[in-house]
XYZ file of C-alpha atoms in Angstrom:
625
model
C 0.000 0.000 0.000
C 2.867 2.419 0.836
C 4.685 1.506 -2.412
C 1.135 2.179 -4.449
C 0.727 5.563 -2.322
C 4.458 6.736 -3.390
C 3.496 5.768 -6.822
C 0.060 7.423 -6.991
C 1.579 10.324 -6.115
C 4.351 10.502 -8.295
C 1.935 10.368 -11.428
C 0.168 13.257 -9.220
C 2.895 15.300 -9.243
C 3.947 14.675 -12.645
C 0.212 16.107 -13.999
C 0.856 18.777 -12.504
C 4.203 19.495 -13.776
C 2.841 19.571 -17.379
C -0.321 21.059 -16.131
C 1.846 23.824 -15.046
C 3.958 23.976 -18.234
C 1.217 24.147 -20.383
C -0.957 26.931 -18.264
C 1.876 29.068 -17.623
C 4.385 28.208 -20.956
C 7.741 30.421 -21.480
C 7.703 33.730 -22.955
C 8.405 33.421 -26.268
C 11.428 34.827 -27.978
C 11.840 38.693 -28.611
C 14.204 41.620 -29.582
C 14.011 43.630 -26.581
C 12.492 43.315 -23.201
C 11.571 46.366 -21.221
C 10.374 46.238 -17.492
C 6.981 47.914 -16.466
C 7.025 48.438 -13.618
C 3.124 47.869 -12.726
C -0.062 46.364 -14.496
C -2.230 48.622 -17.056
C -5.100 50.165 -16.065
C -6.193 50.577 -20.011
C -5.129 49.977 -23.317
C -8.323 52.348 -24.625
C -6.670 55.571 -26.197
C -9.864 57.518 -25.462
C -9.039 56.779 -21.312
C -5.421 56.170 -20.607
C -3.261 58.897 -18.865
C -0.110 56.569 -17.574
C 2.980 57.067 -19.100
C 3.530 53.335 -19.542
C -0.157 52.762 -21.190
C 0.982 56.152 -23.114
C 4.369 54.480 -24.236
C 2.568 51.429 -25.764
C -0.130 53.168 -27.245
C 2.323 55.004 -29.566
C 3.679 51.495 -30.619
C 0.228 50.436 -31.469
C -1.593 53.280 -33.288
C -0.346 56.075 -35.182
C -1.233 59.346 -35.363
C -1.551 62.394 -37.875
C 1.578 62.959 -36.749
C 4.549 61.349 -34.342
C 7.281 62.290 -32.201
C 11.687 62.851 -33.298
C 12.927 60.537 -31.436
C 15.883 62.492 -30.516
C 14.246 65.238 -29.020
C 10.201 64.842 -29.201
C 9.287 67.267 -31.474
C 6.546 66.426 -34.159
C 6.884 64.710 -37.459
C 5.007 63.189 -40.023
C 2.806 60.069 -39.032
C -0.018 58.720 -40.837
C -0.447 62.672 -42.597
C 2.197 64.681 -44.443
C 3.960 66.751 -42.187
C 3.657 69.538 -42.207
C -0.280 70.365 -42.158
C -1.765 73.510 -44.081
C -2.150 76.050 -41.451
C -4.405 79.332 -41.485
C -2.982 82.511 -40.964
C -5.176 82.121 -37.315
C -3.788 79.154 -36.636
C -7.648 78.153 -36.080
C -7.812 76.263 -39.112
C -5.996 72.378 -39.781
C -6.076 70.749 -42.616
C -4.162 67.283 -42.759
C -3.466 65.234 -45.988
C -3.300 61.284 -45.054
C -1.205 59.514 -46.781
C -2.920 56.371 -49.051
C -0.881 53.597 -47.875
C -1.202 53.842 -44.389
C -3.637 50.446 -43.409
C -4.759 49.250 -40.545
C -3.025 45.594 -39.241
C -6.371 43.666 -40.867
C -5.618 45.721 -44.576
C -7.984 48.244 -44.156
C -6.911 51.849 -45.325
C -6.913 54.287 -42.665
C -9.304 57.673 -43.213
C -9.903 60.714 -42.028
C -13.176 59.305 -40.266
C -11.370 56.940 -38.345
C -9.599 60.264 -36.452
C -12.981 61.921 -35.797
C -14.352 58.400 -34.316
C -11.435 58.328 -32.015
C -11.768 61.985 -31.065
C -15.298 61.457 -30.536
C -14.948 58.923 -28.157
C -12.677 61.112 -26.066
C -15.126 63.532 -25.305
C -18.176 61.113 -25.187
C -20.109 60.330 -21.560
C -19.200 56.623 -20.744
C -15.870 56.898 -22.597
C -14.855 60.083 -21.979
C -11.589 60.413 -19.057
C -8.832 62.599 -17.685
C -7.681 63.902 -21.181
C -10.863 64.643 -22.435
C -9.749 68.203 -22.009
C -7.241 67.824 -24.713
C -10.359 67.412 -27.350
C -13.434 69.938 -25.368
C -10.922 72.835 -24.895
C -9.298 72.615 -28.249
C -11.693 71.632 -30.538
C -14.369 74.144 -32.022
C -17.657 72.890 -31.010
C -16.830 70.107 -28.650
C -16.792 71.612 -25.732
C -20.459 72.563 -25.933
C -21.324 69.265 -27.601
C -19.683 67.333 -24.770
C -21.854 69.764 -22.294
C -24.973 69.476 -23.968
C -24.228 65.386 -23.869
C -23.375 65.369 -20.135
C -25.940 67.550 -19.416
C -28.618 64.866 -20.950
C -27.132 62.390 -19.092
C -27.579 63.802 -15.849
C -31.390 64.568 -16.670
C -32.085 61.362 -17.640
C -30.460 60.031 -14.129
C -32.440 62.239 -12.248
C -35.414 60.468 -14.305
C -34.239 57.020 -13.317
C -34.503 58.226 -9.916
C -38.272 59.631 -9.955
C -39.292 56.568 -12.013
C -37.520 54.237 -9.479
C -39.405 56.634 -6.983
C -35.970 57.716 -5.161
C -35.996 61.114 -3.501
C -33.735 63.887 -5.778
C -32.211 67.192 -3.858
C -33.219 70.261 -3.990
C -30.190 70.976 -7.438
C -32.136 68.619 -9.090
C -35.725 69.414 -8.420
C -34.875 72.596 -10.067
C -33.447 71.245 -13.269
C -36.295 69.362 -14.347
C -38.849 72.565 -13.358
C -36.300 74.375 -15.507
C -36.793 72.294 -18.462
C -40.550 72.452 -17.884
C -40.555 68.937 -19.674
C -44.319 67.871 -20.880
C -46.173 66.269 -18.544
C -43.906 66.581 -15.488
C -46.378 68.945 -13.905
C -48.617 66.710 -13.499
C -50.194 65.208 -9.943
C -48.736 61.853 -10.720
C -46.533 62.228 -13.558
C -45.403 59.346 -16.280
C -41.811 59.638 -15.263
C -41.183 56.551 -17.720
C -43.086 58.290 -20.252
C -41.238 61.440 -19.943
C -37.887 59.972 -19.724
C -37.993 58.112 -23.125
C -39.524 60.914 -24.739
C -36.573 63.070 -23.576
C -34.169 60.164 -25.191
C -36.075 60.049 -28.236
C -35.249 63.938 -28.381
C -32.085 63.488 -27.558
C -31.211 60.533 -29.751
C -33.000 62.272 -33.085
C -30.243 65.787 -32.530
C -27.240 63.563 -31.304
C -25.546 63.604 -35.376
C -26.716 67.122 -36.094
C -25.291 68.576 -33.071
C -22.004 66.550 -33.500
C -21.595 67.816 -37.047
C -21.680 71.406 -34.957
C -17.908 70.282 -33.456
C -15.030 71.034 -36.106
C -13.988 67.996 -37.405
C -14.600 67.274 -41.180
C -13.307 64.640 -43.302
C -13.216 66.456 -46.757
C -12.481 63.288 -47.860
C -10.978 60.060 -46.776
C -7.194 61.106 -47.101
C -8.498 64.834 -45.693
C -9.328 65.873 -42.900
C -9.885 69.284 -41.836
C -10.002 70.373 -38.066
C -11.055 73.644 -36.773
C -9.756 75.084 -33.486
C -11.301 76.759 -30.849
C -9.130 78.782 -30.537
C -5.382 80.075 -32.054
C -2.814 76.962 -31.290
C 0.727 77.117 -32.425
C 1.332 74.341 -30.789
C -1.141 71.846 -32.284
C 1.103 70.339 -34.261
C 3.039 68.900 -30.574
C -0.051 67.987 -29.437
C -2.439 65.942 -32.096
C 0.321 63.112 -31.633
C -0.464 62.333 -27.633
C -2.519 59.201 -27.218
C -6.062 61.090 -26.850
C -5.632 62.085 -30.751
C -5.411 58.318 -31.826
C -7.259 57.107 -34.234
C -9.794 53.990 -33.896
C -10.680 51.264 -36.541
C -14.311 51.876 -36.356
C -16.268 48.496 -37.741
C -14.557 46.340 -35.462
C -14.287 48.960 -32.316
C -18.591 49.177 -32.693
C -19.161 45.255 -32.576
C -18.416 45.873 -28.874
C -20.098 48.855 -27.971
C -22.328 47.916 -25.512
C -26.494 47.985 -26.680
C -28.101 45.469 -24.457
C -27.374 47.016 -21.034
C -30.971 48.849 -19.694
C -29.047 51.296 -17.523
C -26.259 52.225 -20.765
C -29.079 52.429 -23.028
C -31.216 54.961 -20.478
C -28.537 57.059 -20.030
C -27.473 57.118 -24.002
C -23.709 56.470 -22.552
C -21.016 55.015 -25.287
C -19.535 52.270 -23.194
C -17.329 49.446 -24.411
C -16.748 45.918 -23.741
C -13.407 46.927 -21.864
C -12.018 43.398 -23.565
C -11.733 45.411 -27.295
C -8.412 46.106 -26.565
C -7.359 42.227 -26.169
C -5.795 40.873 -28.307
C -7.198 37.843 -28.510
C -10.827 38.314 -27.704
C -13.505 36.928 -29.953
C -16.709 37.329 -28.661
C -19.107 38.052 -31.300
C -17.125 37.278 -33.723
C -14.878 40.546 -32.735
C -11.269 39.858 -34.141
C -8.892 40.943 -31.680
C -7.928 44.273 -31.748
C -7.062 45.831 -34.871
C -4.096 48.991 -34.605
C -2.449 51.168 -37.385
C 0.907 51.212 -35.972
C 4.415 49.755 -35.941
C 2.995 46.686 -34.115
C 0.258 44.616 -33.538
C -0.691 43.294 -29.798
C 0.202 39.651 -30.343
C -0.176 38.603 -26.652
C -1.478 39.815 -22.998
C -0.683 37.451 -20.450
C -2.015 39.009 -16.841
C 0.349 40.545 -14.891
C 3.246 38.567 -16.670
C 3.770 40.174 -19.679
C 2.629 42.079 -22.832
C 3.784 40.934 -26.121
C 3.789 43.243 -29.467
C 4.751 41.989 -32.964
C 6.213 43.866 -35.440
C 3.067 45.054 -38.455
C 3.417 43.512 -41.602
C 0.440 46.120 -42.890
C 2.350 49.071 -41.589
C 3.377 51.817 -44.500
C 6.701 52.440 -43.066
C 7.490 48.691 -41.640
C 10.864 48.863 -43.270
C 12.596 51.055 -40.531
C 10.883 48.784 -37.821
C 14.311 47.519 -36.565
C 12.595 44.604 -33.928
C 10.321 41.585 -35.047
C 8.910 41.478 -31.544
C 9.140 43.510 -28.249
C 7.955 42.701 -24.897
C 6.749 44.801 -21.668
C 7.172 42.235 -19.165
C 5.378 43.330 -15.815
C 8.460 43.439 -13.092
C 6.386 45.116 -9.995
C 9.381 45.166 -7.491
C 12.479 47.254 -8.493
C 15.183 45.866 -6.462
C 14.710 42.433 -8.109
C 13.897 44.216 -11.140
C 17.277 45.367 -12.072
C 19.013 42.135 -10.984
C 17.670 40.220 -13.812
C 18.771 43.655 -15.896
C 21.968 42.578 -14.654
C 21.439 38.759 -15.817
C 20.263 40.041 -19.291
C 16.993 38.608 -18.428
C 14.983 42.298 -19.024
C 16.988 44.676 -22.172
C 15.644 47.760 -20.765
C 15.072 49.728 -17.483
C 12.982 52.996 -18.640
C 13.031 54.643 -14.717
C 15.617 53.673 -12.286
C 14.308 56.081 -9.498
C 11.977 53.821 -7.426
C 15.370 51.544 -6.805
C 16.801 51.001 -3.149
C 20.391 51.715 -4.227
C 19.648 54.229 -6.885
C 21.754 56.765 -5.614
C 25.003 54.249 -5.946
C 23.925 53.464 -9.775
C 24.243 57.622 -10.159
C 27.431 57.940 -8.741
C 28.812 55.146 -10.754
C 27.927 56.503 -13.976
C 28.760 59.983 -12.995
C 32.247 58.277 -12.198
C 32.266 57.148 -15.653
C 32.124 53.380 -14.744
C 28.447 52.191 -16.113
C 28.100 53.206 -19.716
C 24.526 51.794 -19.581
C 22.854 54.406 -17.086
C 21.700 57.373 -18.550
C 21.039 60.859 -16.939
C 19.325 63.877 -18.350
C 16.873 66.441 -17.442
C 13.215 65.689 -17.583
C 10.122 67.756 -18.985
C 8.469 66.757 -15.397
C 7.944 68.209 -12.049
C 7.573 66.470 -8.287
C 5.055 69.150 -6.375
C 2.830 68.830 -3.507
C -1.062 70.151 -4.477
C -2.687 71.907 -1.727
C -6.564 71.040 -0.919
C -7.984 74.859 -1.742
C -11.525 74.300 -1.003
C -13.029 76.278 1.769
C -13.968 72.889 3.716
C -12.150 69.720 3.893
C -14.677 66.802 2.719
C -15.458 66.299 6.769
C -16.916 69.229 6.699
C -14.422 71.313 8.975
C -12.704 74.687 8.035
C -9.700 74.375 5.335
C -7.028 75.922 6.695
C -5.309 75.890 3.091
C -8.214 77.728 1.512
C -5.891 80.580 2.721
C -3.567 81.556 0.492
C -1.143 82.932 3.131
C -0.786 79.135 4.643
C -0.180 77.977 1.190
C 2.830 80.299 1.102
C 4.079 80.065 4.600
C 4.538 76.063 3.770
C 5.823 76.504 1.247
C 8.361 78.523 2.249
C 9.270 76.068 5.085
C 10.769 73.537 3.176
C 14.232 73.125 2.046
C 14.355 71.888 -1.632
C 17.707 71.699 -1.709
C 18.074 69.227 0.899
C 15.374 67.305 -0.358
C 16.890 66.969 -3.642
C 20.213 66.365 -2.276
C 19.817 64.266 0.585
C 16.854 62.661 -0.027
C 16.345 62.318 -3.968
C 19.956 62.073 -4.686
C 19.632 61.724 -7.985
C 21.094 65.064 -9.248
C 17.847 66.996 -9.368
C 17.113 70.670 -9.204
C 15.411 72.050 -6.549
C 12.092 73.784 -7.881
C 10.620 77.027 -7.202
C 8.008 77.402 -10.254
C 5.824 74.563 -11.756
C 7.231 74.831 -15.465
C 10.845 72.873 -15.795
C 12.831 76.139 -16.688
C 15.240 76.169 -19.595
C 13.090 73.293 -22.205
C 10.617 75.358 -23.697
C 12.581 77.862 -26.438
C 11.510 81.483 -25.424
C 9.779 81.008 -22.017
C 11.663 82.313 -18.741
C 9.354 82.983 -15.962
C 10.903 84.750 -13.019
C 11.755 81.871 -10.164
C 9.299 81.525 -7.687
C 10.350 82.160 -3.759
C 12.967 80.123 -2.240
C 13.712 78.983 1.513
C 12.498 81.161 4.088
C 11.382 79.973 6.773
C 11.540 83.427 9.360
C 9.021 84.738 6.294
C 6.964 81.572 6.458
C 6.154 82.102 10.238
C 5.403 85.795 9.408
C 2.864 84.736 6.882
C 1.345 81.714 9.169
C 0.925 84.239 11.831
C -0.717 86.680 9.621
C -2.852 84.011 8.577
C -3.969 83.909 12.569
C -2.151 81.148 13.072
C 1.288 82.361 15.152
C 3.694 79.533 16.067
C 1.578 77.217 14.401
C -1.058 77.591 17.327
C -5.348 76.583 15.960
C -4.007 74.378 12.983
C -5.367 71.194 13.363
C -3.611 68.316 12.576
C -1.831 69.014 8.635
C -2.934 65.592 7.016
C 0.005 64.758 4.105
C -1.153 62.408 1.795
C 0.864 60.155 -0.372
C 0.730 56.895 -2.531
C 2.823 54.363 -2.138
C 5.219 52.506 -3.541
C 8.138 53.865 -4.121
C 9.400 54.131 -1.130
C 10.828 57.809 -1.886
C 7.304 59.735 -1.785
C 7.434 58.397 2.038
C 10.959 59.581 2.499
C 9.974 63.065 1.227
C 7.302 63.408 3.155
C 8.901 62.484 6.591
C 11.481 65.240 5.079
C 9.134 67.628 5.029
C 7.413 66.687 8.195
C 10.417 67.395 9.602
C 10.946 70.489 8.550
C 7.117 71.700 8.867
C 7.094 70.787 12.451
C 10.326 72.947 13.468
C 9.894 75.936 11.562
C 6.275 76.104 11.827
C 4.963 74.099 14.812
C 2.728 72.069 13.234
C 2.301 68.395 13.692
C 1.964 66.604 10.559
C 0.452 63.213 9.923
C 1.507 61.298 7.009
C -1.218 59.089 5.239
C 0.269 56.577 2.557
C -2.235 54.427 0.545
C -2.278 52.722 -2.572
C -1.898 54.062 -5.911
C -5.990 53.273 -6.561
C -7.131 54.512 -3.182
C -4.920 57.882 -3.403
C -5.851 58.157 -6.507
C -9.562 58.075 -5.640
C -9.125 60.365 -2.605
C -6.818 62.693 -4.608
C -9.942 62.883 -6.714
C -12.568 64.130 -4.669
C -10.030 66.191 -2.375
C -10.047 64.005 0.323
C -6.856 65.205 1.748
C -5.417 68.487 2.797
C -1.657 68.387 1.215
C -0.368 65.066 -1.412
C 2.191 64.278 -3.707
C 1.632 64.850 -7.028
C 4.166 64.735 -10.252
C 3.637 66.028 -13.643
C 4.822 65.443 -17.375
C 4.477 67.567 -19.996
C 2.554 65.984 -22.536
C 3.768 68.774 -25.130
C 6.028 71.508 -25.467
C 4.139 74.282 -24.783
C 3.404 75.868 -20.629
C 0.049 75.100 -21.179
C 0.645 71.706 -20.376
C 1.479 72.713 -17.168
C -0.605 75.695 -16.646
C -4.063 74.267 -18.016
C -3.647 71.958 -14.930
C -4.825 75.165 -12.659
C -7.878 76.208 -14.714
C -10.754 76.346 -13.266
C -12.832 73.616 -14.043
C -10.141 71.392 -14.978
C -10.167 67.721 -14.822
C -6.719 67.716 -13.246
C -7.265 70.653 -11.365
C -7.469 67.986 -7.867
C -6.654 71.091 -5.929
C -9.825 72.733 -6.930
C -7.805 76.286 -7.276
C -10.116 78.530 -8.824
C -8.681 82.224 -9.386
C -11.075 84.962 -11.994
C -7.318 86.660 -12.707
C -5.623 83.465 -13.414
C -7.970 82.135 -15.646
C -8.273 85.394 -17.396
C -4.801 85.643 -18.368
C -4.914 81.860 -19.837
C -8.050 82.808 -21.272
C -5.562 86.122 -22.681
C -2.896 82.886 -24.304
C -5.785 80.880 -25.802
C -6.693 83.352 -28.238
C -3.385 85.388 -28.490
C -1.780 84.603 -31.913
C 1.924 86.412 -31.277
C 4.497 83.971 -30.375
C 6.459 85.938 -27.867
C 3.252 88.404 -27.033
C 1.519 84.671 -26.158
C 4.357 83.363 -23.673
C 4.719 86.826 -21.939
C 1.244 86.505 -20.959
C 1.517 82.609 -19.719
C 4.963 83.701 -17.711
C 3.010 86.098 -16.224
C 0.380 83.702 -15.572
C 2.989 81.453 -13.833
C 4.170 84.364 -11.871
C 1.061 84.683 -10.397
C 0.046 80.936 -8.931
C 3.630 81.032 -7.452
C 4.238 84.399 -6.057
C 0.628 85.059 -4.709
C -1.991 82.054 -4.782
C 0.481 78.815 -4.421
C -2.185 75.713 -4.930
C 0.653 73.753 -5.524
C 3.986 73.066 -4.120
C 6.838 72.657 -6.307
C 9.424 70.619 -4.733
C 12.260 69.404 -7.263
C 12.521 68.605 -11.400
C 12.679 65.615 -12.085
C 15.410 63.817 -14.011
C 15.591 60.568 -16.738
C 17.808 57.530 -15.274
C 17.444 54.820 -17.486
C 19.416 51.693 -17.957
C 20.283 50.149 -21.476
C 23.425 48.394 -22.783
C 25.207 50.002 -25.752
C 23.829 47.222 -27.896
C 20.413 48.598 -27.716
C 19.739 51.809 -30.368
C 16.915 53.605 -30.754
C 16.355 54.927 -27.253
C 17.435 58.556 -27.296
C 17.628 59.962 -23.673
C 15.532 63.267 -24.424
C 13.487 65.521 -21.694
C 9.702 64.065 -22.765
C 11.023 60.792 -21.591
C 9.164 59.681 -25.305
C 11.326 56.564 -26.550
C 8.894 55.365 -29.154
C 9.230 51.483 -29.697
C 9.390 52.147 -33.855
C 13.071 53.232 -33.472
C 14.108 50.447 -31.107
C 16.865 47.984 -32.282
C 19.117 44.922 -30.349
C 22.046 44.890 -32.572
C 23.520 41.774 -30.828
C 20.623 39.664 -31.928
């Protein structure tokens, strides 16, 4: 019995050895293998705002036009570069070019670019970027207004036909509309509501064709501006601007939802950007750039393919590339050092990344690479006049802003803390990227200045602040380490005690959101090269305005840039507009620049250090394989 036990078990064991090899089989072979850091949260271009979602989406669709890889700037993508421009600069007209396909064979058109615009701006689709598209587009900012605003009326609906109570905001819209029949003693909420749709649903193309996008044809397209943008040339090829292959993308829209269909929302199976998904008959996801998305393998790895369809597939250097998902750092960059993983893109979350940056400022590791970065590490400041419990804000004061600001020490952050060879920051804007603009530095250290202002405030020695509540996500371990930093230094110059709060990235995220904080960390990018990608962040009304700073003069000197058409006249006005948030109002709290430490072996071309951090995968080549 013993002996038939052992064996039993052997034959056990050796099931599920192969069950194992077959359910979780090698990676297959590649070019290049680049670590990310952490899973996606999308692959939809209409919704993704991480850099390394951002990174693969320019490997996957093209654009009008694309990024230099040397140093970011725009060039020609799927259109001729460069585009015919009116004197304005409120008129675009882009010629595509007739071989450009997607990966199934199909051409790409001009109405493939409006689809994927359209979707950006849409309720149910519509996310952080959706700026990008209402603000610059003529037209679809209202259109995305009068869409939102049907959407909330035909909630409110839902609710009276589901007979929930509605507040007092929303009693009054529906007596404002003075819709048929809702005067009634017992009205036919159900009745009312699809009428309303109907409505709705009958103007939804005419008011569309209000927005200014128009294919003239399908190789033109011609796109009006809201406004006068020099600069729209750096900014139709971000991810937001993709295009979308339309026949397949609308097999898995979603029609057979009640609640979707109520509320005329364009949602999407979220599986349309799988690869390998088939329901329906879908056919995996179909892209128009240098590579297809072969393979998605949960929190393992993402594998993309070179495109045989793609017009300029001749300068694609790799056959295949993968992301493989390498969530802790440390571990990360010992199989770098194995030549298990090609590619490092950020270095900066790593235990002993100070040593790596003294070795290759030594000259002994030719594969690190330093530069400057487009980006800035800042703390936002909670400027509503209540926190979200309902008690006073003491940062709804403009003079606490600046006192803690002026408490901290940049320089020793960046220097003892960051170690990385960053500058200490006094505006928002990295100084010295952007040809032409030179805004005045912002106020250094001073901490005999901030007690001055704290006491001003009516807050002397720190005495009736309550507890100052510093917020950050974690991992990396460094947002922790400049926080206690800080804490530090708040609580000795200014007497304050500080508690620091570290969550995960989706809870901060979420409570960073709906200002459920007083102070957190925040970092920025630019996503083009123009200080409105920094200073739109502060508009009022702004979806990534999480400090809810709202300021008439502010947003009237940005409202000044939008329409100014003189280069130099134009950045004047946005330096002064700088000026202003960081000499006066401070919502946010710039702490250091950030820099670009990246690891790659000299074997590995294509990746051209540059301050947009933008390495896109077209260019990438292994020369040893």
């Amino acid at each position: 019995m013993f002996k038939y036990i052992i064996a039993l078990n052997l034959v056990l064991f050796a099931g599920i050895l192969i069950f194992i090899t077959h359910s979780q089989k090698e990676a297959p072979d590649v070019d290049i293998i680049y670590a990310m850091p952490g899973s996606i949260k999308t692959m939809d271009p209409a919704m993704m705002s991480l850099s390394d979602e951002i990174r693969i989406a320019m490997g996957l669709w093209e654009n009008l036009f694309t990024y230099e890889p040397e140093n970011s700037v725009s060039k020609e993508g799927v259109a001729y570069y460069p585009a015919d421009i009116s004197e304005d600069y409120k008129t675009w007209t882009f010629h595509l070019r007739p071989e450009a396909r997607w990966s199934n064979g199909d051409q790409v058109v001009a109405q493939d670019f409006i689809y994927g615009w359209r979707r950006a701006i849409e309720p149910g689709t519509a996310d952080d970027y959706a700026y990008l598209v209402k603000d610059n587009i003529a037209g679809a900012g209202e259109y995305a207004k009068w869409r939102n605003d049907a959407v909330r009326v035909l909630t409110i609906l839902r609710d009276l036909i589901n007979n929930r109570e509605i507040n007092e905001e929303d009693t009054k819209i529906i007596e404002d509309l003075k819709l048929e029949g809702a005067d009634a003693s017992e009205p036919d909420w159900q009745g009312i509501a699809d009428k309303f749709r109907t409505d709705h649903m009958n103007n939804i193309e005419v008011e569309f064709e209000k927005v200014g996008l128009k294919a003239i044809d399908d190789l033109t397209l011609e796109v009006k501006l809201a406004r006068p943008l020099t600069y729209f040339d750096n900014l139709v090829p971000f991810t937001t601007f993709a295009p979308v292959h339309r026949k397949s993308c609308e097999m898995l829209k979603v029609t057979d939802d009640d609640v979707i269909n109520s509320l005329t929302l364009w949602v999407y199976d979220p599986q349309w950007v799988k690869p390998n998904y088939h329901y329906k008959d879908y056919p995996g996801l179909i892209t128009n750039g240098p590579f297809t998305f072969r393979e998605w393998q949960f929190k393992r790895y993402m594998l993309f393919e070179k495109n045989e369809q793609y017009w300029d597939k001749d300068n694609v250097k790799c056959q295949r590339i993968m992301a493989k998902v390498t969530p802790e750092s440390n571990s990360t960059f010992l199989a770098y050092e194995r030549n298990e993983i090609d590619y490092i893109k950020s270095l900066s979350v790593m235990d002993f990344v100070d040593s790596l940056y003294q070795d290759m400022k030594a000259g002994n590791r030719d594969d690190i690479h330093h530069s400057k970065a487009f980006g800035c590490y800042y703390y936002q400041v909670n400027c509503n006049e209540k926190l979200n419990d309902g008690t006073p804000n003491p940062f709804h004061d403009k003079l606490v802003r600046m006192a803690f600001n002026l408490a901290i020490d940049k320089k020793a952050i960046a220097d003892n803390v960051i170690r990385m060879g960053n500058e200490p920051a006094t505006l928002l804007i990295p100084p010295g990227i952007i040809p032409g603009y030179d805004c005045e530095p912002g106020p250094g250290y001073n901490p005999d200045k901030a007690r001055e202002l704290l006491s001003e405030a009516g807050y002397p020695g720190g005495e009736g602040l309550p507890p100052i509540d510093l917020f950050v996500s974690s991992p990396p371990e460094s947002h922790k380490k400049t926080a206690e930093a800080i804490a530090v230094m708040w609580e000795k110059e200014l007497g304050v005690k500080v508690l620091i709060r570290a969550k995960e990235w989706k809870i901060f995220d979420e409570d960073r959101s709906n200002q459920a904080y007083m102070v957190c960390r925040a970092g920025w990018f630019g996503d083009y090269y123009d200080p409105t990608t920094y200073l739109d962040l502060l508009v009022t009304g702004n979806g990534q305005n999480h400090s809810k700073f709202s300021n008439p003069d502010y947003d009237a000197l940005m409202q000044q840039a939008y329409v100014c058409v003189d280069p130099k006249k134009r950045l004047d006005i946005l330096e002064e507009a700088e000026k202003l948030i960081m000499h006066e109002y401070m919502p946010v709290i710039p702490l250091y620049y950030y820099v670009t430490l990246e690891a790659f072996r000299p074997e590995i071309k294509g990746i051209t250090i540059n301050p947009r951090e933008l390495h896109p995968m077209k260019y990438w080549e292994n020369t040893a394989k």
